[in-house]
Coordinates of C-alpha atoms and ligand atoms in Angstrom, one line a residue:
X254 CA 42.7 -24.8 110.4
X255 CA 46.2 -25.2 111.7
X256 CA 47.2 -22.2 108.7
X257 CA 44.8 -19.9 109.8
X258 CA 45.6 -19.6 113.3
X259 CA 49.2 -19.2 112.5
X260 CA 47.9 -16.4 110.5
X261 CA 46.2 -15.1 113.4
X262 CA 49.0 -15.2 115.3
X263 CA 50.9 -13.3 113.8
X264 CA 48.5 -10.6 112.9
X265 CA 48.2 -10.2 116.5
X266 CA 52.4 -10.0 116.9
X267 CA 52.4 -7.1 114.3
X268 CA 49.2 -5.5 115.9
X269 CA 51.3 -5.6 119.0
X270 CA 54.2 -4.5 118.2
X271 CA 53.6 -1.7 116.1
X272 CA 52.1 -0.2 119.4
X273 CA 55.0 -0.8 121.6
X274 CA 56.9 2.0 122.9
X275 CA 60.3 2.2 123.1
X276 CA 62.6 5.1 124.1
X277 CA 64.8 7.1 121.9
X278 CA 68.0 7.6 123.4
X279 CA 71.1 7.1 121.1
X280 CA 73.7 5.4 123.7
X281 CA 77.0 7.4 122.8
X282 CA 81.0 6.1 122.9
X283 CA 81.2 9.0 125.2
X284 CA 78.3 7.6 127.7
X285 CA 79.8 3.7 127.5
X286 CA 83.4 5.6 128.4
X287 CA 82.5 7.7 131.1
X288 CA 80.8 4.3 132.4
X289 CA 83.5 2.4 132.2
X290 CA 85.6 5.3 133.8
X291 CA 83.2 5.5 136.8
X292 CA 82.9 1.8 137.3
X293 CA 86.8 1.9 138.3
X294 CA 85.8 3.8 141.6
X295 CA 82.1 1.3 141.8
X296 CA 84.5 0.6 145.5
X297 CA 85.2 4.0 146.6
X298 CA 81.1 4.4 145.7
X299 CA 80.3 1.9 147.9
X300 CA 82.5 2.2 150.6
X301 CA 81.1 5.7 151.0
X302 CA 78.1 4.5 152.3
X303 CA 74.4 5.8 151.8
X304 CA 74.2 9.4 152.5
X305 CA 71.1 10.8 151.4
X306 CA 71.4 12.8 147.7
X307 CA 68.9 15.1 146.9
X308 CA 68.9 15.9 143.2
X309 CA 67.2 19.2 141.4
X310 CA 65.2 18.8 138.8
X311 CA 63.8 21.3 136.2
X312 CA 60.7 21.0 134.4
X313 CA 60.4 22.6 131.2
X314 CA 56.6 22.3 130.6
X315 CA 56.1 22.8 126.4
X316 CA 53.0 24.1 125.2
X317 CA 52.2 25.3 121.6
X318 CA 52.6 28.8 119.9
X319 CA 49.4 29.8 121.1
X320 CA 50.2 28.6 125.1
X321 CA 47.7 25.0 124.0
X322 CA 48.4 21.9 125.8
X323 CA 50.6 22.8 128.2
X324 CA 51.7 20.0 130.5
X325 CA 50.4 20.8 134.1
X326 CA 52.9 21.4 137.5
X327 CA 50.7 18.3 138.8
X328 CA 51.7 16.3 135.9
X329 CA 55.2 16.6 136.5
X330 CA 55.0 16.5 140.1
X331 CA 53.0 13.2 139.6
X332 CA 55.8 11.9 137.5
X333 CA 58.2 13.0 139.8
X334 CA 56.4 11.3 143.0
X335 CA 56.5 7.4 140.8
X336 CA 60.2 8.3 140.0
X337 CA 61.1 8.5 144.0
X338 CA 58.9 5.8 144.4
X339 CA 60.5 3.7 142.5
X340 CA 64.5 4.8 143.4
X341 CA 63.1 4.1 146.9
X342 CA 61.6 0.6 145.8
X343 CA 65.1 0.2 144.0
X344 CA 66.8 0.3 147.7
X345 CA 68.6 3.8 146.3
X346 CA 69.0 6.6 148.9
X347 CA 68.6 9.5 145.8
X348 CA 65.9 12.0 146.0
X349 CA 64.6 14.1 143.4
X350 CA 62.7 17.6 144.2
X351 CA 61.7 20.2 142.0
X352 CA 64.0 23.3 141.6
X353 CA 61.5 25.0 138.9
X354 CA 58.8 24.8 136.5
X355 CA 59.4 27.0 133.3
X356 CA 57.2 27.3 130.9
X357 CA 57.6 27.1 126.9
X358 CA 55.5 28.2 124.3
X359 CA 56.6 26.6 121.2
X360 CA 54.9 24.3 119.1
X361 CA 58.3 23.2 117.1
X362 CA 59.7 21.4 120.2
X363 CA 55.8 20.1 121.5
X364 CA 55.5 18.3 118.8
X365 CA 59.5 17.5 117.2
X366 CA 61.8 18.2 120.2
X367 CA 64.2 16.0 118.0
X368 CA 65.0 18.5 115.6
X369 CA 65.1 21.3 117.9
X370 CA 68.1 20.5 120.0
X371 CA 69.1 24.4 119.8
X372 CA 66.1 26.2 120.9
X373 CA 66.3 23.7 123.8
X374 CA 69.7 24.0 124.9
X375 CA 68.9 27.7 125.0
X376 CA 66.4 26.8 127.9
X377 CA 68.5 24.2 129.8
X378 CA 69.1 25.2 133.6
X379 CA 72.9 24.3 134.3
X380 CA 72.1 23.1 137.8
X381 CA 69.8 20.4 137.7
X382 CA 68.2 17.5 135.2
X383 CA 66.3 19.1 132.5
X384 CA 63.2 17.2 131.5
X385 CA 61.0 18.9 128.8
X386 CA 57.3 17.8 129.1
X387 CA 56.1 17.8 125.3
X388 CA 53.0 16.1 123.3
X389 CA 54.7 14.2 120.4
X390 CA 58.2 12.8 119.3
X391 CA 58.2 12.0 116.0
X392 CA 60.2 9.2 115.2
X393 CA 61.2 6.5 112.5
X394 CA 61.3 2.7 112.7
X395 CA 59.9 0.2 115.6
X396 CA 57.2 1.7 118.1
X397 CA 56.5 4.9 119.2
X398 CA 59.2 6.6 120.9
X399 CA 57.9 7.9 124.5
X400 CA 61.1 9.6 125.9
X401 CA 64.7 10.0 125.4
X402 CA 67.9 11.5 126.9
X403 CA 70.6 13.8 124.9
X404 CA 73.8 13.7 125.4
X405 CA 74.9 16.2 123.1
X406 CA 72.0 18.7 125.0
X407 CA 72.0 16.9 128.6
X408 CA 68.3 17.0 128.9
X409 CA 65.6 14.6 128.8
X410 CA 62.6 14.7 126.8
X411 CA 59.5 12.7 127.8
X412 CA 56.1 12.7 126.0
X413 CA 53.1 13.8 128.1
X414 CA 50.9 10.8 128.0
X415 CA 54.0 9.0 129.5
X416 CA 54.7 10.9 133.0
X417 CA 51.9 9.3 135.3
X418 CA 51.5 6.0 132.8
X419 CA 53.4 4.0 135.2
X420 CA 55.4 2.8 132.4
X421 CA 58.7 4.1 133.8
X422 CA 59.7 5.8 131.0
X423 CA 61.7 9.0 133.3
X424 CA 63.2 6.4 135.4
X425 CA 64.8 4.8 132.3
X426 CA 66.1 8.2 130.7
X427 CA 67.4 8.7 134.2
X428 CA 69.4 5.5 133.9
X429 CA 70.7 6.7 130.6
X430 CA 71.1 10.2 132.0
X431 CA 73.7 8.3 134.6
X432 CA 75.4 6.6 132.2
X433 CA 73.4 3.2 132.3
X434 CA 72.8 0.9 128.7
X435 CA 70.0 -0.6 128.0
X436 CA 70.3 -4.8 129.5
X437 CA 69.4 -5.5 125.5
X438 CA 72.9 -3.3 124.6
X439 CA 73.3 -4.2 120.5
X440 CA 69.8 -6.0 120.1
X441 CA 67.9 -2.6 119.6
X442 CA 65.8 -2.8 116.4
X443 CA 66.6 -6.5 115.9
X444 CA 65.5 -7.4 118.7
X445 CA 64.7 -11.4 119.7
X446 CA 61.5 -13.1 118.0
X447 CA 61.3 -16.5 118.2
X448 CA 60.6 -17.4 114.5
X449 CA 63.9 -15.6 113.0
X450 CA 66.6 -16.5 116.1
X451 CA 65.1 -19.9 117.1
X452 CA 65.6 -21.1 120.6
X453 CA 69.2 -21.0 120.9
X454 CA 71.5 -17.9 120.3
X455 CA 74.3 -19.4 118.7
X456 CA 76.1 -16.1 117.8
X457 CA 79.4 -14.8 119.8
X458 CA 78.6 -11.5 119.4
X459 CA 75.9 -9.2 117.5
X460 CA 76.3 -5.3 115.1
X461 CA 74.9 -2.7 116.4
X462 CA 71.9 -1.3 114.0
X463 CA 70.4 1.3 115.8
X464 CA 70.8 3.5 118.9
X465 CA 74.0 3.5 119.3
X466 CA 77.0 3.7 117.6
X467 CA 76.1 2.0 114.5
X468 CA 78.6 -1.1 113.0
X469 CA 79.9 -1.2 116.3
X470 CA 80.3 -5.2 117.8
X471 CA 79.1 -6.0 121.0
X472 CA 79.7 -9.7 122.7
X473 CA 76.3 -11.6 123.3
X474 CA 76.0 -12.4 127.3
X475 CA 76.1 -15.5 128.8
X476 CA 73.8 -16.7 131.3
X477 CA 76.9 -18.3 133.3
X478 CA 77.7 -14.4 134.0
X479 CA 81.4 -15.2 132.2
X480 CA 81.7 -12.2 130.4
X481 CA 79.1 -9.7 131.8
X482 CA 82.0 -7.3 132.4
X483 CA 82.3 -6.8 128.3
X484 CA 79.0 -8.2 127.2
X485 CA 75.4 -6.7 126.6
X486 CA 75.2 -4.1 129.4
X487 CA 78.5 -4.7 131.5
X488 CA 76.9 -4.8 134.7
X489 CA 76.7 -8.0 136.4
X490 CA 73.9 -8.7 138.1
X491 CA 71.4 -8.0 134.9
X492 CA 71.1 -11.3 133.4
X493 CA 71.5 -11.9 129.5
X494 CA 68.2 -9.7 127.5
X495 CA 68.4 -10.4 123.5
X496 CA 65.5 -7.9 123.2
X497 CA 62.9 -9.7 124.6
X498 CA 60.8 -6.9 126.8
X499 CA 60.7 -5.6 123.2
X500 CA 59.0 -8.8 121.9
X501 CA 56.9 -9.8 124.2
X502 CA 56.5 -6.7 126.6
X503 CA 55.6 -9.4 129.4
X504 CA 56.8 -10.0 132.4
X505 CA 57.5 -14.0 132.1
X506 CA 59.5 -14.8 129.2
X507 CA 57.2 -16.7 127.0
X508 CA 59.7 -19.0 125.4
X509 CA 62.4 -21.1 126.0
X510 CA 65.7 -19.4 125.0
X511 CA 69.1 -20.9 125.7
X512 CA 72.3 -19.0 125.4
X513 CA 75.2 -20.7 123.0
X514 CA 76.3 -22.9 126.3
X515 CA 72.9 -24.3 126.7
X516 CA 71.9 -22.5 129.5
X517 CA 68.5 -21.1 129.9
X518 CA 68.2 -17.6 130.2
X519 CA 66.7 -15.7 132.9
X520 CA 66.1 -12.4 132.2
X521 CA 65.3 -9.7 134.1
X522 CA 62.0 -8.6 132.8
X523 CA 60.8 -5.9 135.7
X524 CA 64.4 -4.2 135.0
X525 CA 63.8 -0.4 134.4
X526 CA 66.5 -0.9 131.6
X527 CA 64.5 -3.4 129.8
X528 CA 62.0 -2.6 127.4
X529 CA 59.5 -4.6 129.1
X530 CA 56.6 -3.0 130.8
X531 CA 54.9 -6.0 131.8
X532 CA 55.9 -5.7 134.8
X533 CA 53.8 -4.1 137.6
X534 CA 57.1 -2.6 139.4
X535 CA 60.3 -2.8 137.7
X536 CA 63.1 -1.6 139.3
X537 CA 67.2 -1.2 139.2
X538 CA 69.6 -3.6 140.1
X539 CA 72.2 -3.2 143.2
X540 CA 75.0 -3.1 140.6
X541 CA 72.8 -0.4 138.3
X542 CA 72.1 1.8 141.5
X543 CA 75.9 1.6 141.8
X544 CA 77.1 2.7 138.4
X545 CA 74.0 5.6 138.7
X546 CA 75.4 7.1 141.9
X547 CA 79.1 6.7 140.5
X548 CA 77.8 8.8 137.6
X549 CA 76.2 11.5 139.9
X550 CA 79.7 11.6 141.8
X551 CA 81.9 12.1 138.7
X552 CA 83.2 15.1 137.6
X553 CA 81.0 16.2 135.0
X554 CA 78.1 16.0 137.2
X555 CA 79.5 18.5 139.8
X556 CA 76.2 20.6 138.6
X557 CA 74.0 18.3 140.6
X558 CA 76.0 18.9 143.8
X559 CA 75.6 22.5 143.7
X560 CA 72.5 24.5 145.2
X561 CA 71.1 21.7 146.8
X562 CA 69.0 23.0 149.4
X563 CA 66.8 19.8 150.5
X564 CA 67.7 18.1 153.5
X565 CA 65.0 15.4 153.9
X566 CA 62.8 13.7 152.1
X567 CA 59.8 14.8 152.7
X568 CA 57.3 12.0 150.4
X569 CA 53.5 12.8 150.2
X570 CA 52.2 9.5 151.3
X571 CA 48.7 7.6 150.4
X572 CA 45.9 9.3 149.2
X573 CA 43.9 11.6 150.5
X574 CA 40.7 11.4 152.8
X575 CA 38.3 12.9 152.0
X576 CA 35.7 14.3 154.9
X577 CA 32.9 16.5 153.8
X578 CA 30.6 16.4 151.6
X579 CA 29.8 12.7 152.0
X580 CA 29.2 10.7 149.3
X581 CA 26.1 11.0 147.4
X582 CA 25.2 14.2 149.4
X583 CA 23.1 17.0 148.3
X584 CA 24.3 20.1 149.4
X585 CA 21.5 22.6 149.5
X586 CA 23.2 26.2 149.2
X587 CA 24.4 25.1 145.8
X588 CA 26.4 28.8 145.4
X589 CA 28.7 28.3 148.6
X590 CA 29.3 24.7 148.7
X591 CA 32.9 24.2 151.0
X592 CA 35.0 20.6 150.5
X593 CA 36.6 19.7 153.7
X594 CA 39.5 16.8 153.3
X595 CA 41.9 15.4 156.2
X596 CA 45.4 17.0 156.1
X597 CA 48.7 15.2 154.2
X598 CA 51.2 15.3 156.4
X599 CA 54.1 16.9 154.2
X600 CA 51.9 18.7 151.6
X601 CA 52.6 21.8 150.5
X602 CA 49.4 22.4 148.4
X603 CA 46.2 20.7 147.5
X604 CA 44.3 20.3 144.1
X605 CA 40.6 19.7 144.5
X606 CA 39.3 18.5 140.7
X607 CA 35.0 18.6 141.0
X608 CA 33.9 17.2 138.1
X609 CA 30.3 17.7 136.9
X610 CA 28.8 18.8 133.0
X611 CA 32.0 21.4 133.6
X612 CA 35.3 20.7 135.3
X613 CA 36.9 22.7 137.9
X614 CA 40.5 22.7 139.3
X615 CA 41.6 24.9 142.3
X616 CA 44.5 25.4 144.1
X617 CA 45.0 25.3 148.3
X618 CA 47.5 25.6 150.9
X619 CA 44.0 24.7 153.3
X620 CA 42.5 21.3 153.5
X621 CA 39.2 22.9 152.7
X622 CA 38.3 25.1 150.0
X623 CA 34.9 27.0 149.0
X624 CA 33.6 26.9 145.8
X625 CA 30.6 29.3 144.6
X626 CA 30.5 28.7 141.1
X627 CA 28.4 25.6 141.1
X628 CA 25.5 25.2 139.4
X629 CA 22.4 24.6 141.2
X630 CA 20.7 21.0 140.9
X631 CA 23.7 19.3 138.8
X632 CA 24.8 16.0 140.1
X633 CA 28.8 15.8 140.1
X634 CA 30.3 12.7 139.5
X635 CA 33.4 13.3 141.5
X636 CA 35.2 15.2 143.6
X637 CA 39.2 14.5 144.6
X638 CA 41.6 15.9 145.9
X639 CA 45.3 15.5 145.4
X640 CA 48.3 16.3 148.0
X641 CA 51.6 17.8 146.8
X642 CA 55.3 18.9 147.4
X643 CA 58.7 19.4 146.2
X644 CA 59.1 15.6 146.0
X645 CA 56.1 15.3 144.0
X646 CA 52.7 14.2 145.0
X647 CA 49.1 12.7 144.0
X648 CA 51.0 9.5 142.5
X649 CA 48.7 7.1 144.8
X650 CA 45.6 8.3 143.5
X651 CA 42.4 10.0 145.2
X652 CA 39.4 8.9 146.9
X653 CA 36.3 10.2 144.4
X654 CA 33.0 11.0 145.5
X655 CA 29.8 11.9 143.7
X656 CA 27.6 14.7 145.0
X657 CA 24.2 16.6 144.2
X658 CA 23.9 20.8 144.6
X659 CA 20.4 21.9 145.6
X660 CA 18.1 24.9 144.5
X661 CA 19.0 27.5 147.7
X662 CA 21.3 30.6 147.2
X663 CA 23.3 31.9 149.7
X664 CA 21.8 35.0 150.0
X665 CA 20.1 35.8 152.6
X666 CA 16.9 38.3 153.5
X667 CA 15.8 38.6 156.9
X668 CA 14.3 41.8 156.7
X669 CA 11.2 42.2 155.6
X670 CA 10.9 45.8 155.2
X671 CA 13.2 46.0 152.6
X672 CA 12.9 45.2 149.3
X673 CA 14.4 45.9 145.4
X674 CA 17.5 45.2 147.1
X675 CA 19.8 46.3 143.9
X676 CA 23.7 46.1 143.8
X677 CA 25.5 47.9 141.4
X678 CA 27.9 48.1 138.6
X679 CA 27.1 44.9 137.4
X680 CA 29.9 43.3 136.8
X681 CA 31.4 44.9 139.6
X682 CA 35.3 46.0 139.3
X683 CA 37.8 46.4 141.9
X684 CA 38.7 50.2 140.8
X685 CA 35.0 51.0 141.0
X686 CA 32.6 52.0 143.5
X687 CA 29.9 49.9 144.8
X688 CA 26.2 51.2 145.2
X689 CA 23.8 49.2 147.0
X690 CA 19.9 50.5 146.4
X691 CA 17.2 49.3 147.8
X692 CA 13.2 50.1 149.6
X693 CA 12.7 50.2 153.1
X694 CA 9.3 50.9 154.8
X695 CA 11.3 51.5 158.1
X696 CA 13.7 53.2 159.9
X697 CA 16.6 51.5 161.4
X698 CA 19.8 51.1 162.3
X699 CA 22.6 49.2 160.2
X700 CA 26.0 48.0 160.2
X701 CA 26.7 47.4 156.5
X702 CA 30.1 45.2 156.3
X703 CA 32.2 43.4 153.4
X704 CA 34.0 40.1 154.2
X705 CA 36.0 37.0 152.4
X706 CA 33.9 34.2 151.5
X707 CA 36.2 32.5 155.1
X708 CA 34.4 35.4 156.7
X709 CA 37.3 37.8 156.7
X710 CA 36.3 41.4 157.5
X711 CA 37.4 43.4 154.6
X712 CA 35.4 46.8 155.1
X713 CA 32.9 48.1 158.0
X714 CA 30.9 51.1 158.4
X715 CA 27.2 52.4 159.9
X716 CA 24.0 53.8 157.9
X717 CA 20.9 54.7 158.7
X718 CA 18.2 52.8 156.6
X719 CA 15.4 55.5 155.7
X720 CA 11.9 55.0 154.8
X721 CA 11.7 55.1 151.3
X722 CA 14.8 54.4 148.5
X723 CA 18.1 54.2 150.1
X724 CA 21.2 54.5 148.3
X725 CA 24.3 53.4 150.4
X726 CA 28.1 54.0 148.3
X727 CA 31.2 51.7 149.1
X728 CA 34.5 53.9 148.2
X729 CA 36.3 51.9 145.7
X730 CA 39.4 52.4 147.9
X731 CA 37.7 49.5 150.2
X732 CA 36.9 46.7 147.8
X733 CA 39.4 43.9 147.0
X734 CA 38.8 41.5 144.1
X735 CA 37.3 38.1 144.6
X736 CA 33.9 36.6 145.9
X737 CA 32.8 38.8 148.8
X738 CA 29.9 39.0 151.6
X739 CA 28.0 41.7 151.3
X740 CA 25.9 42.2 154.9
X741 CA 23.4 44.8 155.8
X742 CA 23.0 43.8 159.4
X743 CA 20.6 45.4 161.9
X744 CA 18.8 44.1 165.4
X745 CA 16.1 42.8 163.4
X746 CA 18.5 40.4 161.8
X747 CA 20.7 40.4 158.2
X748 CA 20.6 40.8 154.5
X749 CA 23.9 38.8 153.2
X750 CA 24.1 38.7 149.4
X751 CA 27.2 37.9 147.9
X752 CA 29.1 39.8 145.1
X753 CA 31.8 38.9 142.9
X754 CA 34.6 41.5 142.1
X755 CA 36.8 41.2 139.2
Ligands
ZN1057 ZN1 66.5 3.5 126.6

């Protein structure tokens, strides 16, 4: 019995750690130097107090060839929100905002942005952080690899799935970005498992096998904190990590592990620098926030300082509230139905998702928004809406509600002496001329007018409705594309129908 739950065991360790992600920077001599060089003036750093710092960022979003799977502005901007929310959890006082969105169709770096270090360089913008969205990395050895910086390019790369997993993957290529080593420096792809090191490290020092400069020594850390200025990551106030968010991707250590003193370590497992996502926030230290801002004041990070236009932060807070419909509503005039949410203080834009046997996204400055392509009697399983800006946005979620669309149109016929009501070319075209046709068994008078779906007037102008067929022509030169209100409106009441120009 005893044999075959060991055997379970450690089917489930493979099982698990095959599907552990990991990131693919390759820590550089270069990276540890200018470290090292920066952590002379950690003092002046301090000393200069906490002035805000407001940091562009680029987003290159990668799509295939053929402009498939491109990464979203959303998806980025949620990214973007959990990365200030976690600097600000961190006690940092950097901001990041958007500088630009570009887009890139090319399959070669979606899917291997590894081995296409040129044609990215080509796209880098030399005044912010570059981070390319993409759908793969392909990678060899342990776990997938969800994100990594370049030095030799200065870009990031982070795979799609990982920007609103909440798995701090951009926040840890930031690190690297500023200089910062993983708290496990040396133990990458060896790292601790408690059947090959045993409770107690007994080694002085460990050989560097992967990510990083390989055959290079590095000193095992202490937990006494005796040589945290040489060992592991050489910031202080991370404890001793031999690997272990790797191995157990927890967020209590599950074993017992003493360093070659005896102590007992205590790692830091909700460190951003770890490997451990266990955690439900994991965050900097003091001394890492120190060593990142000491990075962003160096020298060869002047690029940063330049073109910096924010001022405040600005967050988008909470999610949003949603007002009309209510829940479980059904909202009889199914081609006209209008979402109403409260405003987001800050937000420079909305995105209202409905989401029914099709799926419609749409775009608003407005905290309302008409839609007319609804279906009639469909029940929709949600609608949300998400606030955004330049900080980011829709990182704390949305209310949802369902809804039901009824049988009526929107058109409207309160006059009963006309009839055949006909409106023509059908599809109708912005450089075309509308005719409207249509039986009346009356004379009257009639104001026929165009407006916006918001009730805009577009275009205005009398007829006289004649007994018989009556043909009435709107000059091309007055129609403007989108969903309009046609209205034939006379002192016995209206005819609205609506027409959609393309
Ligand atoms: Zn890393």
């Amino acid at each position: 019995m005893k044999s075959i739950s060991i055997f379970l065991v450690f089917m489930l360790t493979v099982a698990y750690a095959s599907s552990q992600g990991r990131c693919g920077t390759i820590q550089t001599e270069e990276m540890t130097q200018s470290f090292l060089d920066n952590k002379k003036h950690w003092n002046q750093t301090l000393a200069k107090g906490s002035m805000p710092n407001f940091i562009p960022v680029t987003f290159h979003l990668v799509a295939n060839n053929d402009g498939s799977s491109q990464p979203t502005e959303e998806l980025a901007l949620e990214g973007l929100c959990i990365l200030n929310e976690s600097f600000e959890l961190s006690g940092s006082n950097m901001f990041f905002y958007v500088k630009e969105f570009n887009v890139i169709n090319n399959t070669a770096i979606n899917t291997n942005p590894s081995g296409s270090g040129f044609l990215m360089r080509n796209q880098t913008d030399d005044a912010s952080i570059n981070v390319f969205i993409v759908d793969e990395i392909a990678s060899g050895g342990l776990g997938r690899i969800l994100g990594f910086y370049s030095p030799n390019g200065d870009y990031l790369v982070m795979r799609k799935d990982q920007m609103t997993a909440r798995a701090y993957t951009l926040e840890h290529e930031i690190g690297h970005f500023f200089t910062l080593r993983h708290t496990h420096y040396g133990w990458d792809g060896q790292y601790y498992d408690p059947s090959n090191n045993g409770d107690t490290i007994f080694q002085t020092s460990i050989t560097i096998t992967e990510q990083g400069p390989i055959g290079d020594i590095v000193s095992i850390e202490l937990q006494d904190g005796s040589n945290c200025d040489t060992a592991g990551d050489l910031i202080c106030d991370t404890p001793p990590d031999y690997g272990f968010g790797f191995s157990c991707n927890c967020c209590i250590l599950p074993w017992e592990v003493f360093d070659r003193n005896g102590d007992a370590i205590e790692p830091l497992m909700e460190n951003i620098m770890s490997y451990s996502q266990g955690c439900d926030i994991q965050t900097f230290s003091p001394d890492q926030l120190v060593a990142i801002q000491a990075s962003l004041d160096a020298n060869n990070r002047d690029y940063l300082r330049t073109n910096v236009t924010e001022t405040q932060y600005r967050p988008v807070r909470g999610e949003v509230a949603l007002s009309s419909p209510a829940a479980g509503e059904t909202v009889e005039i199914f081609d006209e139905v209008t979402f109403e949410w409260e405003p987001v203080e800050n937000a420079e834009y909305y995105i209202v998702t409905i989401i029914g046997s099709q799926t419609f996204r749409e775009r608003t400055t407005e905290p309302r928004l008409t839609f007319t392509e609804l279906q009639p009697n469909e029940f929709f399983a949600s609608w949300s809406v998400r606030a955004y800006n330049v900080f980011g946005g829709g990182c704390n979620g949305s209310m949802t509600r369902n809804f039901n669309t009824g049988t009526s149109s929107s058109a409207v016929n309160e006059l009963d002496f006309v009839s055949e009501l006909n409106i023509y070319p059908n599809p109708i075209t912005s450089n075309s001329d509308i005719t409207v046709q249509f039986t009346s068994t009356q004379t009257e008078l009639a104001q026929v007018k165009l407006h916006t779906i918001t009730g805009a007037l577009v275009h205005s102008f009398q007829v006289q409705i004649q007994s018989g067929e009556n043909r009435v022509l709107i000059d091309e030169s007055n129609v403007t594309s989108g969903i309009l209100i046609l209205e034939i409106k006379t002192k016995s009441g209206s005819i609205l129908e609506k027409i959609i120009v393309e």
